[in-house]
mmCIF file of C-alpha atoms and ligand atoms in Angstrom:
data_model
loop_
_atom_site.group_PDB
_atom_site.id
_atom_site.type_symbol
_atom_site.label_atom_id
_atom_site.label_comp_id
_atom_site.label_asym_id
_atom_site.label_seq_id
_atom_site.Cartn_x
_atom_site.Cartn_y
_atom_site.Cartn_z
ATOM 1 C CA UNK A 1 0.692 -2.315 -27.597
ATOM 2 C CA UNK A 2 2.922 -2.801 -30.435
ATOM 3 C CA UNK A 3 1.877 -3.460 -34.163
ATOM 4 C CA UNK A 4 4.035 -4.093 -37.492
ATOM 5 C CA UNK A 5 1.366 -3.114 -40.139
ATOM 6 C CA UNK A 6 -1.953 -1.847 -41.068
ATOM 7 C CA UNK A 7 -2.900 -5.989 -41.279
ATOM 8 C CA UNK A 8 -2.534 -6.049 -37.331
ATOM 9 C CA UNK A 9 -5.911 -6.202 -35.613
ATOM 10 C CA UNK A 10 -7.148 -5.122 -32.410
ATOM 11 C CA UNK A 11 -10.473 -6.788 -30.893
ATOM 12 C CA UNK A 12 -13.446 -4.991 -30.287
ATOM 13 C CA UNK A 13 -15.564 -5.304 -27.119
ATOM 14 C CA UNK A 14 -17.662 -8.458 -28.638
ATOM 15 C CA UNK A 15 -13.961 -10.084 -29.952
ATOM 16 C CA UNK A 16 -14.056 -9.309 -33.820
ATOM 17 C CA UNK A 17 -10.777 -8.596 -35.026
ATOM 18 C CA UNK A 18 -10.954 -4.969 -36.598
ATOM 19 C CA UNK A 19 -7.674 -4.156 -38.791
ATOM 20 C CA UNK A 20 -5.754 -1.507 -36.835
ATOM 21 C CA UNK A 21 -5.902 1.518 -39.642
ATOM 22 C CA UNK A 22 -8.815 2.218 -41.786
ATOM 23 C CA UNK A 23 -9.270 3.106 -45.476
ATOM 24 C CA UNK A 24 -11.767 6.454 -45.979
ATOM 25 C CA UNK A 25 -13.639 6.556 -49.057
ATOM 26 C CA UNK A 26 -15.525 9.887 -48.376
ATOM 27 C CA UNK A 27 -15.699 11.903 -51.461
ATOM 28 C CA UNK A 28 -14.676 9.109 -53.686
ATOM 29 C CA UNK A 29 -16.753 7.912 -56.177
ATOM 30 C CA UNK A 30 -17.214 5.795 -59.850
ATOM 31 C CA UNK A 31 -14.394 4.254 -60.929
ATOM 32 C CA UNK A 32 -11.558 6.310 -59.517
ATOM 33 C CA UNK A 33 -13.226 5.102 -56.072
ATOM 34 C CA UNK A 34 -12.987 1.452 -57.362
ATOM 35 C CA UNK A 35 -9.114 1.918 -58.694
ATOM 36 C CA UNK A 36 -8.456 3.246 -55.098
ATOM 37 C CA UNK A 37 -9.779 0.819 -52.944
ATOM 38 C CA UNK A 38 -8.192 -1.911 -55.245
ATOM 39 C CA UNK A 39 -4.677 -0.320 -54.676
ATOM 40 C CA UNK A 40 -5.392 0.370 -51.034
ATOM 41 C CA UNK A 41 -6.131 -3.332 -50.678
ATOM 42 C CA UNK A 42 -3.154 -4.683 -53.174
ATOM 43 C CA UNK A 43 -1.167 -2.852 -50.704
ATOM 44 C CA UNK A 44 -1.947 -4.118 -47.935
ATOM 45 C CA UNK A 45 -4.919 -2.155 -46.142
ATOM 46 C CA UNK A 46 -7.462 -5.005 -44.797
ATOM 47 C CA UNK A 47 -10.150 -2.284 -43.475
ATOM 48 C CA UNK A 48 -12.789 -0.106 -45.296
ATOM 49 C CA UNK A 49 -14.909 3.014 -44.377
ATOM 50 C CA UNK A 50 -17.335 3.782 -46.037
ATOM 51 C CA UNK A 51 -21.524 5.162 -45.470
ATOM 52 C CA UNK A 52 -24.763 5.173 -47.429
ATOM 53 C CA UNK A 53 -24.325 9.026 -47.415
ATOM 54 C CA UNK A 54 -20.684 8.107 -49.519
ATOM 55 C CA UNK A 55 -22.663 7.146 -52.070
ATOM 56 C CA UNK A 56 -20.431 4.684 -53.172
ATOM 57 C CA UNK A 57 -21.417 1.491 -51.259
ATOM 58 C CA UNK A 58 -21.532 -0.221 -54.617
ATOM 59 C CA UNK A 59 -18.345 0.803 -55.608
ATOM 60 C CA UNK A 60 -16.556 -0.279 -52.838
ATOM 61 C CA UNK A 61 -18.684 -3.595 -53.144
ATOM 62 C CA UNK A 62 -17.201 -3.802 -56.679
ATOM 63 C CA UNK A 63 -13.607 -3.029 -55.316
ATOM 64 C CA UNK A 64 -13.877 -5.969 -52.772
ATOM 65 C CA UNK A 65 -15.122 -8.513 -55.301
ATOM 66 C CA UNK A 66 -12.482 -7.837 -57.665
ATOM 67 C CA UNK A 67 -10.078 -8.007 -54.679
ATOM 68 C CA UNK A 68 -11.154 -10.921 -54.227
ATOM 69 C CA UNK A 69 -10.984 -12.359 -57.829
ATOM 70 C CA UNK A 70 -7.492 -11.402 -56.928
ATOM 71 C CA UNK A 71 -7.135 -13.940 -54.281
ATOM 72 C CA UNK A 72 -7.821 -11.870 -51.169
ATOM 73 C CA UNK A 73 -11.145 -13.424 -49.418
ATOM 74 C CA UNK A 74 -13.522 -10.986 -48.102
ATOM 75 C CA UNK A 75 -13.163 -12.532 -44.911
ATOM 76 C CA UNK A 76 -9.783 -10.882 -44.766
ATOM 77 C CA UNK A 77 -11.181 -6.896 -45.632
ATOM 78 C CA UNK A 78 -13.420 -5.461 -43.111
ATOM 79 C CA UNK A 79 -15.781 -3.015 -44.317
ATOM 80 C CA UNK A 80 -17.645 -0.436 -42.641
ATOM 81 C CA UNK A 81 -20.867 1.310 -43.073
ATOM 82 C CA UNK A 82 -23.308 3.832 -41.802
ATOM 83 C CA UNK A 83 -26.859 4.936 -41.329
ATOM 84 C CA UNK A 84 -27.443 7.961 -42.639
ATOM 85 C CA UNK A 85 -29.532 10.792 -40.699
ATOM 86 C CA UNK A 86 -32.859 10.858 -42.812
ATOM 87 C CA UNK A 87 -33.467 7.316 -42.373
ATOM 88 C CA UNK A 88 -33.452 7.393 -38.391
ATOM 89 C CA UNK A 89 -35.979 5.133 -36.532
ATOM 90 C CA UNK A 90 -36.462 1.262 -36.621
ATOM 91 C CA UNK A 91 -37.908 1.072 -39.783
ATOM 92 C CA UNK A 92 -36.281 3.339 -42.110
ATOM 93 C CA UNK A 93 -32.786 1.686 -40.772
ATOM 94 C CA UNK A 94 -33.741 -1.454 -41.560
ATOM 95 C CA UNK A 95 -34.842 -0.338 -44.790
ATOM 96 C CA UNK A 96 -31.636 1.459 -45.334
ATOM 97 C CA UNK A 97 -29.678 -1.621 -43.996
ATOM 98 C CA UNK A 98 -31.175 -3.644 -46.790
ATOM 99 C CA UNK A 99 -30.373 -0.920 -49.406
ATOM 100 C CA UNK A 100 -27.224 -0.760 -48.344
ATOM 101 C CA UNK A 101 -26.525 -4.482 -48.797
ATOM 102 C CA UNK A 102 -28.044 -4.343 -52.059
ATOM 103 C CA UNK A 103 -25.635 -1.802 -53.063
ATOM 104 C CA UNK A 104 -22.187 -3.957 -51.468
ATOM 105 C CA UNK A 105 -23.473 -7.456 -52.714
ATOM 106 C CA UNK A 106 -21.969 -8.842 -49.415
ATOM 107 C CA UNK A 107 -23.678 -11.698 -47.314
ATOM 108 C CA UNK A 108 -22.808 -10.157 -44.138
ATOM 109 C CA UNK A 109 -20.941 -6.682 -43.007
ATOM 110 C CA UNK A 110 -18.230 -6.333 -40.552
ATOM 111 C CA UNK A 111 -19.292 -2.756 -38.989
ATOM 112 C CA UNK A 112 -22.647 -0.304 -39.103
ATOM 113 C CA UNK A 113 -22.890 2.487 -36.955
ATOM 114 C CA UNK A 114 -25.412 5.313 -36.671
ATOM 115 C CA UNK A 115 -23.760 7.780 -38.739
ATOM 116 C CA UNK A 116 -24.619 10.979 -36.334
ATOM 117 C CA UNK A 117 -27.143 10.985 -33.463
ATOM 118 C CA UNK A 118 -30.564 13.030 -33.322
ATOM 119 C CA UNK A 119 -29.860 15.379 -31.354
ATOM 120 C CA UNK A 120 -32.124 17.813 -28.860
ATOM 121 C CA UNK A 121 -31.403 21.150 -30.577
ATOM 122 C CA UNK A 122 -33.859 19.608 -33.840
ATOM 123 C CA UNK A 123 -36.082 16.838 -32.323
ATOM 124 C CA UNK A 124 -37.710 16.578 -29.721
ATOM 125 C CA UNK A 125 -37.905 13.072 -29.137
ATOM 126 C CA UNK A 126 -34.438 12.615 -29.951
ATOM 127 C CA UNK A 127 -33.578 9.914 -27.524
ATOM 128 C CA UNK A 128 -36.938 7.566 -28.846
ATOM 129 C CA UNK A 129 -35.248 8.196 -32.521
ATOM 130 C CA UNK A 130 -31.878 7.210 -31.740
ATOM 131 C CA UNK A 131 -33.062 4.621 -29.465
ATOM 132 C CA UNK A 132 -35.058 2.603 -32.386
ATOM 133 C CA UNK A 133 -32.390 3.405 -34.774
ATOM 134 C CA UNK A 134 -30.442 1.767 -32.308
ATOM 135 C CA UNK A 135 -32.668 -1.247 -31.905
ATOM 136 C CA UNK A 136 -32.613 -2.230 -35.403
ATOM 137 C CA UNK A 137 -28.831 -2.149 -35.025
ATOM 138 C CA UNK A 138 -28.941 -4.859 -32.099
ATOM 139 C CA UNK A 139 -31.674 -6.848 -34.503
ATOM 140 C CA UNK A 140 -28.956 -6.787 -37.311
ATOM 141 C CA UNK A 141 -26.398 -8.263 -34.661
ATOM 142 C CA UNK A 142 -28.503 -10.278 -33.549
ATOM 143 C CA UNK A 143 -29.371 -12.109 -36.746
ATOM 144 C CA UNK A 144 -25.838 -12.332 -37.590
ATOM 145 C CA UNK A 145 -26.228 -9.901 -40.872
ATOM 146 C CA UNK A 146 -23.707 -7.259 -38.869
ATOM 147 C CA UNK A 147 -20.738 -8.635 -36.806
ATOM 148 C CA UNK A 148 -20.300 -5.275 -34.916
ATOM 149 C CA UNK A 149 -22.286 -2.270 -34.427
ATOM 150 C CA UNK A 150 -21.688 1.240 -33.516
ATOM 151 C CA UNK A 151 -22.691 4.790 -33.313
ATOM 152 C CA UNK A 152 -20.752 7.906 -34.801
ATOM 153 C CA UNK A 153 -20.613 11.626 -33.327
ATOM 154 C CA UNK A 154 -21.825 10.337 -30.287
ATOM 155 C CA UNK A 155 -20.873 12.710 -27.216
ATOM 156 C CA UNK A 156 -20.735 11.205 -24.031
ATOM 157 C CA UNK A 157 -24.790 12.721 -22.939
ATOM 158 C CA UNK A 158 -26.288 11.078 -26.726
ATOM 159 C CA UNK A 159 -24.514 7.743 -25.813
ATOM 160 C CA UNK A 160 -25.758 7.887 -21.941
ATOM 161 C CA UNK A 161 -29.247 8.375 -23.091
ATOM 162 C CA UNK A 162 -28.864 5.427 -25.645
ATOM 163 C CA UNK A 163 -27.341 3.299 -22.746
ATOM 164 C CA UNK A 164 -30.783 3.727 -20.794
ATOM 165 C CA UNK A 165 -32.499 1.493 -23.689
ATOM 166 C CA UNK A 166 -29.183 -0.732 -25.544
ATOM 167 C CA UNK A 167 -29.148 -4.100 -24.697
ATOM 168 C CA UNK A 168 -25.791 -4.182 -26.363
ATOM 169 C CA UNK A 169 -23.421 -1.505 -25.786
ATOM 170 C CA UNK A 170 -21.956 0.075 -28.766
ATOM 171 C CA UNK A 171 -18.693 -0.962 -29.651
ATOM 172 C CA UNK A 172 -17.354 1.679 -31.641
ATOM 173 C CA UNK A 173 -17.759 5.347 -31.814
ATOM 174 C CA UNK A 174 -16.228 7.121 -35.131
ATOM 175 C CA UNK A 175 -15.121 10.882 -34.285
ATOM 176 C CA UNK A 176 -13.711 13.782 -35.653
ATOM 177 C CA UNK A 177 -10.253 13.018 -33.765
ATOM 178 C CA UNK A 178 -6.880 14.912 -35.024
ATOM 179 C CA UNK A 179 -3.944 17.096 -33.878
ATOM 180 C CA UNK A 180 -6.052 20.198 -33.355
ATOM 181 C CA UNK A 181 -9.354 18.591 -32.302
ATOM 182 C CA UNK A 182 -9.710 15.379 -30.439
ATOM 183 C CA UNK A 183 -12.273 15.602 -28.170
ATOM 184 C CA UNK A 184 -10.459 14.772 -25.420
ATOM 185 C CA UNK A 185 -14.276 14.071 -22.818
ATOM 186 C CA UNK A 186 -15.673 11.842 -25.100
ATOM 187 C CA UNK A 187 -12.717 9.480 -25.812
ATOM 188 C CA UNK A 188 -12.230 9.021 -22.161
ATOM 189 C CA UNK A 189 -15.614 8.366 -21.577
ATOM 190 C CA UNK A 190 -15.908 5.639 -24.841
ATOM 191 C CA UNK A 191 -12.499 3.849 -23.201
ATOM 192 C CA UNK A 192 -13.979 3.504 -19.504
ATOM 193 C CA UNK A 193 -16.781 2.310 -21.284
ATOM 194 C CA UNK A 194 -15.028 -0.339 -23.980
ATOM 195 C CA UNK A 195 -15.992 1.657 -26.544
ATOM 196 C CA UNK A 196 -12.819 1.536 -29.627
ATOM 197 C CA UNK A 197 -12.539 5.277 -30.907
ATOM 198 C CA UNK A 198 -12.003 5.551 -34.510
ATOM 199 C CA UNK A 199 -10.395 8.968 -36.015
ATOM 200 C CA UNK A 200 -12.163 10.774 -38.890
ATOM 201 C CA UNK A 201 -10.336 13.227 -40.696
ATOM 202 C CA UNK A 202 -7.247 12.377 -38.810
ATOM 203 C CA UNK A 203 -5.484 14.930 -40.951
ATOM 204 C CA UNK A 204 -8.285 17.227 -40.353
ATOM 205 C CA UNK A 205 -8.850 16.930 -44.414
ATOM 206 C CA UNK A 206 -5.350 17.722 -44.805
ATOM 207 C CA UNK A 207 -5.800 21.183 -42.856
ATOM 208 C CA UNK A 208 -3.534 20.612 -40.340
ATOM 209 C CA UNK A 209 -0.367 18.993 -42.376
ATOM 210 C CA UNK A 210 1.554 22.552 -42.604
ATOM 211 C CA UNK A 211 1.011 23.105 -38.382
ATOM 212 C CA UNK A 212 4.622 24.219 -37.537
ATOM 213 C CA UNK A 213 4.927 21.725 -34.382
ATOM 214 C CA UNK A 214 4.059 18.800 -36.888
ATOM 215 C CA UNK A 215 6.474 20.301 -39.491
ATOM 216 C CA UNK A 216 9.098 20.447 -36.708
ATOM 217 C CA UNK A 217 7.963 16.551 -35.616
ATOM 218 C CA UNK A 218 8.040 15.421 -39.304
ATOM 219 C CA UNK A 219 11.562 16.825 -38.650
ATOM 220 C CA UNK A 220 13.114 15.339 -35.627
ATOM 221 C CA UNK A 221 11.782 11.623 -36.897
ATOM 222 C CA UNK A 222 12.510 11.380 -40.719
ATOM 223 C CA UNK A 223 8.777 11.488 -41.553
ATOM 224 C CA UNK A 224 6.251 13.047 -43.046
ATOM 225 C CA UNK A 225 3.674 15.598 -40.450
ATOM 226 C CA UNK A 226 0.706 12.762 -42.256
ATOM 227 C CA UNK A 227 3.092 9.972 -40.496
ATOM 228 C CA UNK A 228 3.296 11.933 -36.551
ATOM 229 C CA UNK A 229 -0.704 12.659 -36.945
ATOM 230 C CA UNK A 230 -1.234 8.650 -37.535
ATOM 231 C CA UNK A 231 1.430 7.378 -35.052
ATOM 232 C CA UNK A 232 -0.125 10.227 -32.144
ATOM 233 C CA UNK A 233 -3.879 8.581 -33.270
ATOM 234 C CA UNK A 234 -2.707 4.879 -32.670
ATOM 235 C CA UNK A 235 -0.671 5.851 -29.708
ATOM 236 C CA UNK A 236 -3.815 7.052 -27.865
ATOM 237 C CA UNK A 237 -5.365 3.925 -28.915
ATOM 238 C CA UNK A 238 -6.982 5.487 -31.270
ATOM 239 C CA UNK A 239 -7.924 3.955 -35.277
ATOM 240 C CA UNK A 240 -7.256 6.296 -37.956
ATOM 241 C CA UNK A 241 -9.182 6.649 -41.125
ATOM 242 C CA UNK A 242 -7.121 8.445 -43.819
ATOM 243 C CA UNK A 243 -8.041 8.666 -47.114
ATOM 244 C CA UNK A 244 -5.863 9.739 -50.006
ATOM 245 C CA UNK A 245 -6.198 8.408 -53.702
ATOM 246 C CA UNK A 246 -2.638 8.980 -54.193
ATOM 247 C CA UNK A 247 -0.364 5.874 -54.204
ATOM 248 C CA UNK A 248 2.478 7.251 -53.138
ATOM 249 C CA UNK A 249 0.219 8.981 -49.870
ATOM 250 C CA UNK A 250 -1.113 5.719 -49.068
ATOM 251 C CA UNK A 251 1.958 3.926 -49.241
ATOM 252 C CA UNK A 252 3.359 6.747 -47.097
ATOM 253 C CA UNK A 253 0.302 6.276 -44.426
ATOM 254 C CA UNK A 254 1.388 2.265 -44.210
ATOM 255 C CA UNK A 255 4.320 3.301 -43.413
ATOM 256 C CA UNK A 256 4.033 3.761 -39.243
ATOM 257 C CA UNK A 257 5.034 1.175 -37.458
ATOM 258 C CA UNK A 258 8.852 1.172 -37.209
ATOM 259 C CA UNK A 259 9.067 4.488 -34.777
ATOM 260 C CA UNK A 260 7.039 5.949 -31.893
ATOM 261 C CA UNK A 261 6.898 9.593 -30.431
ATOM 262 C CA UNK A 262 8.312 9.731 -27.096
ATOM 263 C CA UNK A 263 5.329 10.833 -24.382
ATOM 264 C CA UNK A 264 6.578 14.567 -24.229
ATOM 265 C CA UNK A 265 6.107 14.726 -28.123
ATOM 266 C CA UNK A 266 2.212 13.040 -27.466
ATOM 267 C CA UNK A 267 1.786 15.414 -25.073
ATOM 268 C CA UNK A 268 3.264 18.548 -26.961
ATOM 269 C CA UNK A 269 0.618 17.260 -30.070
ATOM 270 C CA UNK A 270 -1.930 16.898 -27.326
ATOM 271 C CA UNK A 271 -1.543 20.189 -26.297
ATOM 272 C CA UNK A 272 -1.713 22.078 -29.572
ATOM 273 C CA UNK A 273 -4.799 25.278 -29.714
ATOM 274 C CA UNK A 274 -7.845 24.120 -31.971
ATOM 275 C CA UNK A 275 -7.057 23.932 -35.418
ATOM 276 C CA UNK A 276 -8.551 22.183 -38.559
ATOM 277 C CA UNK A 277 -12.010 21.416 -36.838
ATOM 278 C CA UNK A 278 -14.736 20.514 -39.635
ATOM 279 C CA UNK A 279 -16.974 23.356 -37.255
ATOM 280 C CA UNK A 280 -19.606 20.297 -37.629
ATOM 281 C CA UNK A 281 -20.837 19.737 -33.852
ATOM 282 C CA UNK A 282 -23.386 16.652 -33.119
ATOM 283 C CA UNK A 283 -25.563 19.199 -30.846
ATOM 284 C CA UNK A 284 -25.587 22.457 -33.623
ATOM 285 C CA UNK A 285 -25.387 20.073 -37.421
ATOM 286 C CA UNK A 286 -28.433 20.904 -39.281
ATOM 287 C CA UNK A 287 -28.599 18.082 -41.537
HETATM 288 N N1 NAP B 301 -18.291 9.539 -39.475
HETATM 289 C C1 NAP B 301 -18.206 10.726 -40.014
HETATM 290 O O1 NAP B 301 -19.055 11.605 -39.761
HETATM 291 C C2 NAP B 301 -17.081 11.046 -40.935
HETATM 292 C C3 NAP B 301 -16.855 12.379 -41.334
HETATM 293 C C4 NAP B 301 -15.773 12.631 -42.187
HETATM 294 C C5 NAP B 301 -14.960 11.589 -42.609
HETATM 295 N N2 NAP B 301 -15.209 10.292 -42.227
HETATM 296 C C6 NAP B 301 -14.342 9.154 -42.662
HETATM 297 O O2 NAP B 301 -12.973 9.463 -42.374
HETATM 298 C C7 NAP B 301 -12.208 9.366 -43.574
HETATM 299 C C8 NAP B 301 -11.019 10.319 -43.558
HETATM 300 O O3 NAP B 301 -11.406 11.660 -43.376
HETATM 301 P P1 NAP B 301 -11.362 12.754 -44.539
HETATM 302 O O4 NAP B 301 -11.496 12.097 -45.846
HETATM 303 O O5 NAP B 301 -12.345 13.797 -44.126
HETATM 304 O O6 NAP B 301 -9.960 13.468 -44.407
HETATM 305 P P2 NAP B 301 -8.440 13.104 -44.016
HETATM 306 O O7 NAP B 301 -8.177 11.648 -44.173
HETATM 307 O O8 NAP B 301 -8.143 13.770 -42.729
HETATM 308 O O9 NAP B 301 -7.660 13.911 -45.127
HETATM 309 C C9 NAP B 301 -7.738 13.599 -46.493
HETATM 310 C C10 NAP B 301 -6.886 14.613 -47.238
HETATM 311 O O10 NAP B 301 -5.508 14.440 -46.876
HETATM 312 C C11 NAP B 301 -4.739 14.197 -48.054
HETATM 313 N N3 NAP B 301 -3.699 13.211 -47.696
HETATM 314 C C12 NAP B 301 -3.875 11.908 -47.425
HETATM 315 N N4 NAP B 301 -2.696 11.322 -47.102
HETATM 316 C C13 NAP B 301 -1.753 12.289 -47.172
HETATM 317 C C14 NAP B 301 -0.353 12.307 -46.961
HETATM 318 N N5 NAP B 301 0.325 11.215 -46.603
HETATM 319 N N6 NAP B 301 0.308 13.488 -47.143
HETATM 320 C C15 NAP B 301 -0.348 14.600 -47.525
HETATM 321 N N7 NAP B 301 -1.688 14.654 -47.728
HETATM 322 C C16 NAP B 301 -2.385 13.498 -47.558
HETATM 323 C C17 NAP B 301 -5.714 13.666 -49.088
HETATM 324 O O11 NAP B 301 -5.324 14.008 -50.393
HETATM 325 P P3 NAP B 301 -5.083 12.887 -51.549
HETATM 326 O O12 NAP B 301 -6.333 12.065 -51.619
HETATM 327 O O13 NAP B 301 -4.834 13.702 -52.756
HETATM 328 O O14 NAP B 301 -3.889 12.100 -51.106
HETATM 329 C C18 NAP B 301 -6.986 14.436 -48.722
HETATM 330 O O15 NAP B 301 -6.959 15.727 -49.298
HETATM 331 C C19 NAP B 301 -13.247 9.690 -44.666
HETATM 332 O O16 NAP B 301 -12.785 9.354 -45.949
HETATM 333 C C20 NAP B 301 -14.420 8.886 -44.170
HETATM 334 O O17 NAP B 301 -14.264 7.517 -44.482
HETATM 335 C C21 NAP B 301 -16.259 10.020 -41.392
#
C-alpha cells in the first residue's frame, strides 16, 4: 500500500471510500472546535471523528457547512459518529441517532459505531443490549441514513457474541491503538475478519511523544516522534485519529507520506513495554 496524503482513501468492507487519516475532535468544543475543524479541512484533512458524548456534533456540523460555503462539498469530508453508552438498546439508539442528526444538520452520515460495548462485568444481558443497539445500526444502513457502521472497544469475545445476531458485519472497530498499547489480539482478529482498525489516541494523548526509542526514531528520519507514531499506525494498516488544535501540529501530522520505517524499526515500536494506556478497559469501564 502506498498513499501521498491524508485525501487518499482506503475502502471499507461494504466499498465506501474512508479518507486514510482521521481528524479527532474529543475535548473540543464552541467555537475553537469550529475554527479547528475549518483549518483541519482548509488543509487538506477529508475525515472527521467525532461522538454524541463530544458534545460537539453541532459544531462540527457548523464546521462542515461553512467548509462547504467554501467550496468543499460534504460529499468530499467524511464524518464520524458514535452511540454513546446510556442510550444502548434499539430504541434509545435510534433516538440518539435522530438527536444526533439534529445536532450535524446532515442528510446522511458517513460512519456510526457503538461507542463502547455492554459489557458482562455490569449487565447481565449484555449481549441482548449490544445486540439491539446493534440492530438499529443495520436499520440505519439499511435505510440509507448511515453509509457504514461500526462498533468501538470491541474485543474480539464482545464482537463474537454480536456476530451470533449481525446480519451485517461491522466494518470498523475504533481502538485505543499506539506505540505502547495496541492491542495486538484484537487487531488480528478485526483483519481476518475485514474489520478496518482505526487508532484512538494514537499519541496516547500525547503521553508517549518523549518515549526515548521514538525520540531516537524522530532522529534517524528527520521527523518529529508524532510523525513515526502515525507512519507505524498506517503501516500496520491501521487509521489514525490525531487531534491537535495547533496549526502548525496538524500541518506536521499531514506531513507522512514521503518516508516509511524499515520493518526492524516497526518491529522495535512493536515491541516497546506498555506505556501511555488510557487504563480504560471495555470489560472493567464503569461508565
Ligand atoms: N472511541 C473512543 O473511545 C475514543 C477515545 C478517545 C479518543 N477518541 C478519538 O481519537 C481522537 C484522538 O485521540 P486523543 O484526542 O485522545 O489523543 P491524541 O490524538 O493521541 O493526542 C492529542 C494530544 O497530542 C497533542 N498533539 C497533537 N499533534 C501533535 C504533534 N504533532 N506534536 C506534539 N503534540 C501533538 C495534542 O495537543 P494540541 O492539540 O495542543 O496540538 C493533544 O494534547 C480523539 O480526538 C477522538 O476523536 C476515541
Amino acid at each position: 500500500m502506498e498513499w501521498e496524503s491524508v485525501k487518499d482513501s482506503w475502502a471499507l468492507a461494504n466499498q465506501k471510500k474512508i479518507p486514510c487519516m482521521g481528524y479527532g475532535t474529543w475535548l473540543l468544543s464552541g467555537e475553537e472546535a469550529v475554527d479547528s475543524i475549518k483549518k483541519a479541512v482548509r488543509l487538506g484533512f477529508r475525515h472527521i471523528d467525532t461522538a454524541a458524548f463530544y458534545g460537539n456534533e453541532e459544531e462540527v456540523g457548523k464546521a462542515v457547512q461553512q467548509c462547504q460555503d467554501e467550496g468543499i462539498p460534504r460529499n468530499q469530508i467524511f464524518v464520524t459518529s458514535k452511540v454513546w453508552n446510556d442510550n444502548r438498546g434499539y430504541e434509545n439508539t435510534m433516538a440518539s441517532f435522530k438527536k444526533t442528526m439534529e445536532r450535524l444538520k446532515f442528510q446522511y452520515l458517513d460512519l456510526f459505531l457503538i461507542h463502547w460495548p455492554a459489557s458482562e462485568n455490569r449487565f447481565e444481558n449484555w449481549k441482548e443490549l449490544n445486540a439491539g443497539t446493534w440492530r438499529a445500526l443495520e436499520e440505519l444502513y439499511e435505510a440509507g441514513k448511515v453509509e457504514a457502521i461500526g462498533v468501538s472497544n470491541f474485543k474480539p469475545h464482545h464482537m463474537e457474541a454480536l456476530l451470533e445476531t449481525a446480519n451485517i458485519k461491522p466494518m470498523v472497530n475504533q481502538i485505543e491503538f499506539h506505540p505502547g498499547f495496541w492491542q495486538k489480539e484484537t487487531v488480528e482478529y478485526c483483519k481476518r475478519q475485514e474489520i478496518l482498525i482505526e487508532a484512538w489516541s494514537p499519541f496516547g494523548r500525547g503521553a508517549v511523544l518523549e518515549q526515548e526509542l521514538l525520540k531516537n526514531l524522530a532522529k534517524k528520519y528527520d521527523c518529529s516522534t508524532a510523525q513515526i507514531c502515525l507512519r507505524w499506525e498506517l503501516q500496520h494498516g491501521v487509521l489514525p485519529l490525531p487531534k491537535s488544535s495547533n496549526e502548525d501540529r496538524m500541518k506536521n501530522n499531514m506531513q507522512v507520506f514521503d518516508f516509511s520505517l524499515t520493518e526492524e524499526d516497526m518491529k522495535q515500536i512493536d515491541e516497546m513495554p506498555i506505556c501511555g494506556f488510557s487504563g480504560e478497559d471495555p470489560d472493567q469501564i464503569e461508565f
